[in-house]
mmCIF file of C-alpha atoms in Angstrom:
data_model
loop_
_atom_site.group_PDB
_atom_site.id
_atom_site.type_symbol
_atom_site.label_atom_id
_atom_site.label_comp_id
_atom_site.label_asym_id
_atom_site.label_seq_id
_atom_site.Cartn_x
_atom_site.Cartn_y
_atom_site.Cartn_z
ATOM 1 C CA GLY A 1 136.623 57.449 110.308
ATOM 2 C CA GLN A 2 136.652 54.278 112.366
ATOM 3 C CA GLY A 3 139.160 54.068 115.181
ATOM 4 C CA VAL A 4 139.425 57.809 115.801
ATOM 5 C CA CYS A 5 140.909 58.844 119.161
ATOM 6 C CA LYS A 6 139.253 62.147 120.099
ATOM 7 C CA MET A 7 141.449 62.696 123.159
ATOM 8 C CA CYS A 8 144.412 60.549 124.105
ATOM 9 C CA GLY A 9 147.649 61.010 125.959
ATOM 10 C CA ILE A 10 151.010 60.243 124.406
ATOM 11 C CA CYS A 11 154.465 60.233 125.945
ATOM 12 C CA GLY A 12 157.925 58.859 125.439
ATOM 13 C CA ILE A 13 161.631 59.090 126.044
ATOM 14 C CA PHE A 14 164.620 58.556 123.750
ATOM 15 C CA SER A 15 168.082 58.147 125.235
ATOM 16 C CA TYR A 16 169.892 59.367 122.143
ATOM 17 C CA ALA A 17 173.359 59.981 123.589
ATOM 18 C CA ASP A 18 175.985 57.353 124.232
ATOM 19 C CA THR A 19 175.232 56.978 127.940
ATOM 20 C CA LYS A 20 174.425 54.103 130.270
ATOM 21 C CA PHE A 21 170.900 55.424 130.921
ATOM 22 C CA GLU A 22 168.257 52.762 130.332
ATOM 23 C CA VAL A 23 164.593 53.400 129.560
ATOM 24 C CA THR A 24 162.534 51.090 131.772
ATOM 25 C CA HIS A 25 158.905 50.009 131.680
ATOM 26 C CA ASP A 26 158.303 51.620 135.081
ATOM 27 C CA LEU A 27 159.694 54.942 133.849
ATOM 28 C CA VAL A 28 157.334 55.081 130.866
ATOM 29 C CA VAL A 29 154.339 53.782 132.852
ATOM 30 C CA GLY A 30 154.941 56.525 135.422
ATOM 31 C CA MET A 31 154.817 59.169 132.683
ATOM 32 C CA ARG A 32 151.849 57.595 130.914
ATOM 33 C CA ASP A 33 149.630 57.148 133.931
ATOM 34 C CA THR A 34 149.822 60.794 135.009
ATOM 35 C CA MET A 35 147.505 61.270 132.015
ATOM 36 C CA SER A 36 144.948 58.552 132.788
ATOM 37 C CA HIS A 37 142.166 61.163 132.568
ATOM 38 C CA ARG A 38 143.041 61.676 128.906
ATOM 39 C CA GLY A 39 142.597 57.996 128.111
ATOM 40 C CA PRO A 40 140.642 55.876 130.609
ATOM 41 C CA ASP A 41 139.666 53.211 128.048
ATOM 42 C CA ASP A 42 143.044 51.644 127.265
ATOM 43 C CA ALA A 43 146.761 51.931 128.030
ATOM 44 C CA GLY A 44 149.732 50.801 125.972
ATOM 45 C CA LEU A 45 153.489 50.676 126.237
ATOM 46 C CA TYR A 46 156.518 49.916 124.057
ATOM 47 C CA VAL A 47 160.140 49.732 125.196
ATOM 48 C CA SER A 48 162.822 48.913 122.628
ATOM 49 C CA PRO A 49 164.968 45.812 123.202
ATOM 50 C CA ASP A 50 168.078 47.989 123.689
ATOM 51 C CA ARG A 51 166.273 50.108 126.334
ATOM 52 C CA LYS A 52 166.980 53.307 124.425
ATOM 53 C CA VAL A 53 163.362 54.145 123.572
ATOM 54 C CA GLY A 54 160.041 54.016 125.379
ATOM 55 C CA LEU A 55 156.617 55.043 124.078
ATOM 56 C CA GLY A 56 153.406 55.287 126.102
ATOM 57 C CA HIS A 57 149.762 55.808 125.227
ATOM 58 C CA ARG A 58 146.478 56.424 127.059
ATOM 59 C CA ARG A 59 143.380 55.945 124.934
ATOM 60 C CA LEU A 60 139.899 57.418 124.938
ATOM 61 C CA SER A 61 138.094 55.884 121.994
ATOM 62 C CA ILE A 62 134.804 57.401 120.901
ATOM 63 C CA ILE A 63 134.096 55.010 118.054
ATOM 64 C CA ASP A 64 136.183 51.850 118.158
ATOM 65 C CA LEU A 65 137.785 50.219 121.194
ATOM 66 C CA SER A 66 138.804 47.009 119.465
ATOM 67 C CA SER A 67 142.275 45.613 120.144
ATOM 68 C CA VAL A 68 143.425 46.314 116.587
ATOM 69 C CA GLY A 69 143.514 50.028 117.428
ATOM 70 C CA HIS A 70 145.813 49.496 120.427
ATOM 71 C CA GLN A 71 148.773 51.855 120.709
ATOM 72 C CA PRO A 72 151.698 52.182 120.485
ATOM 73 C CA MET A 73 151.202 50.542 117.090
ATOM 74 C CA CYS A 74 153.873 49.032 114.850
ATOM 75 C CA ASN A 75 154.231 48.321 111.141
ATOM 76 C CA GLU A 76 154.272 44.810 109.675
ATOM 77 C CA ASP A 77 157.844 43.923 110.623
ATOM 78 C CA GLY A 78 157.937 45.805 113.939
ATOM 79 C CA SER A 79 160.644 48.216 112.815
ATOM 80 C CA VAL A 80 158.522 51.389 113.092
ATOM 81 C CA TRP A 81 156.320 52.359 116.072
ATOM 82 C CA ILE A 82 153.863 55.218 116.579
ATOM 83 C CA THR A 83 152.072 56.805 119.525
ATOM 84 C CA TYR A 84 149.416 59.238 118.316
ATOM 85 C CA ASN A 85 146.670 61.565 119.510
ATOM 86 C CA GLY A 86 144.221 63.119 117.081
ATOM 87 C CA GLU A 87 141.995 62.703 114.066
ATOM 88 C CA ILE A 88 143.017 62.592 110.403
ATOM 89 C CA TYR A 89 140.043 63.801 108.367
ATOM 90 C CA ASN A 90 141.288 62.472 105.018
ATOM 91 C CA HIS A 91 142.405 59.122 106.415
ATOM 92 C CA GLN A 92 140.005 56.964 104.378
ATOM 93 C CA GLU A 93 141.072 58.644 101.146
ATOM 94 C CA LEU A 94 144.738 58.130 102.050
ATOM 95 C CA GLN A 95 144.055 54.523 103.036
ATOM 96 C CA LYS A 96 142.603 53.680 99.627
ATOM 97 C CA GLY A 97 145.702 55.002 97.906
ATOM 98 C CA LEU A 98 148.082 53.206 100.266
ATOM 99 C CA GLU A 99 146.246 49.889 99.903
ATOM 100 C CA ALA A 100 146.330 50.265 96.127
ATOM 101 C CA GLU A 101 150.121 50.555 96.409
ATOM 102 C CA GLY A 102 150.335 47.315 98.408
ATOM 103 C CA HIS A 103 150.212 48.464 102.020
ATOM 104 C CA ARG A 104 148.282 45.925 104.077
ATOM 105 C CA TYR A 105 146.092 47.147 106.947
ATOM 106 C CA LYS A 106 145.422 45.129 110.093
ATOM 107 C CA SER A 107 142.940 47.752 111.378
ATOM 108 C CA ARG A 108 140.768 50.498 109.936
ATOM 109 C CA THR A 109 142.375 53.232 112.038
ATOM 110 C CA ASP A 110 143.827 56.573 111.076
ATOM 111 C CA THR A 111 146.789 55.651 113.314
ATOM 112 C CA GLU A 112 147.791 52.959 110.864
ATOM 113 C CA THR A 113 147.372 55.346 107.942
ATOM 114 C CA ILE A 114 150.019 57.651 109.433
ATOM 115 C CA LEU A 115 152.278 54.650 109.967
ATOM 116 C CA HIS A 116 152.001 53.435 106.360
ATOM 117 C CA LEU A 117 152.330 56.974 105.021
ATOM 118 C CA TYR A 118 155.542 57.366 107.018
ATOM 119 C CA GLU A 119 156.849 54.124 105.505
ATOM 120 C CA LYS A 120 156.187 55.606 102.080
ATOM 121 C CA LYS A 121 157.323 59.210 102.513
ATOM 122 C CA GLY A 122 159.288 59.483 105.747
ATOM 123 C CA ILE A 123 158.873 62.769 107.619
ATOM 124 C CA ASP A 124 157.261 64.307 104.513
ATOM 125 C CA CYS A 125 154.133 62.322 105.430
ATOM 126 C CA VAL A 126 152.929 65.363 107.394
ATOM 127 C CA TYR A 127 152.230 67.272 104.173
ATOM 128 C CA ASP A 128 149.488 64.785 103.240
ATOM 129 C CA LEU A 129 147.731 64.875 106.616
ATOM 130 C CA ASP A 130 144.560 66.919 106.970
ATOM 131 C CA GLY A 131 143.552 66.934 110.606
ATOM 132 C CA MET A 132 144.497 67.601 114.209
ATOM 133 C CA PHE A 133 147.344 65.549 115.589
ATOM 134 C CA ALA A 134 150.344 65.125 117.801
ATOM 135 C CA PHE A 135 152.430 62.021 117.322
ATOM 136 C CA ALA A 136 155.827 60.408 117.721
ATOM 137 C CA ILE A 137 157.255 57.788 115.373
ATOM 138 C CA TRP A 138 160.250 55.659 116.328
ATOM 139 C CA ASP A 139 162.160 54.250 113.354
ATOM 140 C CA SER A 140 164.485 51.521 114.637
ATOM 141 C CA ARG A 141 166.231 51.212 111.277
ATOM 142 C CA LYS A 142 167.293 54.854 111.257
ATOM 143 C CA LYS A 143 167.627 55.044 115.074
ATOM 144 C CA GLN A 144 165.460 58.140 114.816
ATOM 145 C CA ILE A 145 162.411 59.550 116.563
ATOM 146 C CA PHE A 146 160.119 61.970 114.769
ATOM 147 C CA LEU A 147 157.636 64.293 116.518
ATOM 148 C CA ALA A 148 154.950 66.319 114.743
ATOM 149 C CA ARG A 149 152.117 68.671 115.683
ATOM 150 C CA ASP A 150 149.196 69.880 113.570
ATOM 151 C CA ARG A 151 149.201 73.268 111.903
ATOM 152 C CA ILE A 152 146.691 74.924 114.251
ATOM 153 C CA GLY A 153 148.085 73.339 117.393
ATOM 154 C CA GLU A 154 144.822 71.696 118.445
ATOM 155 C CA LYS A 155 146.695 68.768 119.986
ATOM 156 C CA PRO A 156 149.331 69.580 122.624
ATOM 157 C CA LEU A 157 152.906 68.321 122.601
ATOM 158 C CA TYR A 158 155.623 69.251 125.089
ATOM 159 C CA TYR A 159 159.266 68.188 125.115
ATOM 160 C CA THR A 160 162.575 68.586 126.902
ATOM 161 C CA VAL A 161 166.156 67.718 126.007
ATOM 162 C CA GLN A 162 168.272 67.071 129.082
ATOM 163 C CA ASN A 163 171.176 64.794 130.009
ATOM 164 C CA GLY A 164 171.297 63.138 126.588
ATOM 165 C CA GLN A 165 167.600 62.291 126.615
ATOM 166 C CA LEU A 166 164.603 63.611 124.705
ATOM 167 C CA ALA A 167 161.349 63.291 126.634
ATOM 168 C CA PHE A 168 157.930 64.324 125.321
ATOM 169 C CA ALA A 169 154.283 64.156 126.346
ATOM 170 C CA SER A 170 150.809 65.584 125.841
ATOM 171 C CA GLU A 171 151.064 67.204 129.279
ATOM 172 C CA ILE A 172 153.978 68.755 131.164
ATOM 173 C CA LYS A 173 153.271 66.797 134.336
ATOM 174 C CA ALA A 174 154.132 63.558 132.523
ATOM 175 C CA ILE A 175 157.599 64.948 131.777
ATOM 176 C CA LEU A 176 157.991 66.184 135.358
ATOM 177 C CA LYS A 177 157.352 62.623 136.529
ATOM 178 C CA LEU A 178 160.866 61.725 135.335
ATOM 179 C CA PRO A 179 163.251 61.999 138.313
ATOM 180 C CA GLN A 180 166.124 63.401 136.217
ATOM 181 C CA ILE A 181 164.111 66.385 134.925
ATOM 182 C CA LYS A 182 164.701 69.792 136.502
ATOM 183 C CA LYS A 183 161.634 71.589 137.845
ATOM 184 C CA ASP A 184 162.883 75.187 137.723
ATOM 185 C CA MET A 185 160.570 78.062 136.788
ATOM 186 C CA ASP A 186 161.254 80.111 133.677
ATOM 187 C CA THR A 187 160.929 83.679 134.953
ATOM 188 C CA THR A 188 160.693 85.159 131.436
ATOM 189 C CA ALA A 189 157.794 82.835 130.627
ATOM 190 C CA LEU A 190 156.147 83.785 133.925
ATOM 191 C CA TYR A 191 156.399 87.464 132.926
ATOM 192 C CA HIS A 192 154.675 86.713 129.608
ATOM 193 C CA TYR A 193 152.008 84.683 131.378
ATOM 194 C CA LEU A 194 151.218 87.444 133.866
ATOM 195 C CA THR A 195 151.160 90.021 131.041
ATOM 196 C CA LEU A 196 149.416 88.065 128.270
ATOM 197 C CA TYR A 197 147.723 85.201 130.202
ATOM 198 C CA VAL A 198 149.603 82.802 127.946
ATOM 199 C CA THR A 199 153.175 81.613 127.412
ATOM 200 C CA PRO A 200 154.034 81.936 123.706
ATOM 201 C CA SER A 201 155.510 78.907 121.907
ATOM 202 C CA PRO A 202 157.974 77.405 122.432
ATOM 203 C CA MET A 203 158.103 78.608 126.042
ATOM 204 C CA THR A 204 156.410 77.073 129.077
ATOM 205 C CA LEU A 205 156.544 78.038 132.755
ATOM 206 C CA PHE A 206 159.236 75.409 133.290
ATOM 207 C CA SER A 207 162.818 76.119 132.295
ATOM 208 C CA GLY A 208 164.037 73.597 129.756
ATOM 209 C CA ILE A 209 160.556 72.269 128.910
ATOM 210 C CA ASN A 210 159.155 73.574 125.633
ATOM 211 C CA LYS A 211 156.034 73.374 123.508
ATOM 212 C CA LEU A 212 156.482 72.058 119.996
ATOM 213 C CA PRO A 213 154.929 74.994 118.094
ATOM 214 C CA PRO A 214 151.930 74.400 115.798
ATOM 215 C CA GLY A 215 152.938 73.144 112.368
ATOM 216 C CA TYR A 216 156.400 72.086 113.526
ATOM 217 C CA LEU A 217 158.169 68.759 113.439
ATOM 218 C CA MET A 218 161.250 67.565 115.300
ATOM 219 C CA VAL A 219 163.729 64.831 114.440
ATOM 220 C CA CYS A 220 166.130 63.388 116.989
ATOM 221 C CA GLU A 221 168.708 60.832 115.884
ATOM 222 C CA GLU A 222 171.071 58.571 117.800
ATOM 223 C CA ASN A 223 174.130 60.550 118.936
#
């Protein structure tokens, strides 16, 4: 479909606890631009007015590099935002159904299809998606962030929960860019890596940084 992002980099941070920590543009840009190789064609950023949420995106567009496909992308009233990496194979079929129900598209991208489907079904939108994907959706009305990864795990998604903040990214080094994140090795994961040449989900070589397993979703709410 038009607007497909074959390889992109996503990242973000949600300060969900009642702390004085503020998400800044520089913080999210620092995370995002560690992954410039994943998306040399375009870069996007969203920081919520209350400085509780930041989303970043690096874009490599194979088909369509028009501005309407720019991410992070929001819905019509700006209450829901998405940063997404992947390809939804049944996106055009889903789009026809959503438009028939009154959803108005500003682009022809599969990104926007996920966004409208979330508006319709909430986190259950994942059950309608046929494809490879990793995405995060910030819902300002619910004060909730929603992460999801495809069933095979073709698209990577890492996360950590530390100091009242949830941080996530397509690559671990984007998370390590945050100054408040610990960089300690997980010795159990190292043992598995040396034995199996892989660290099984949800483990990584870094203590406190996990992989979202294939076919899993995560919801983090304020407080």
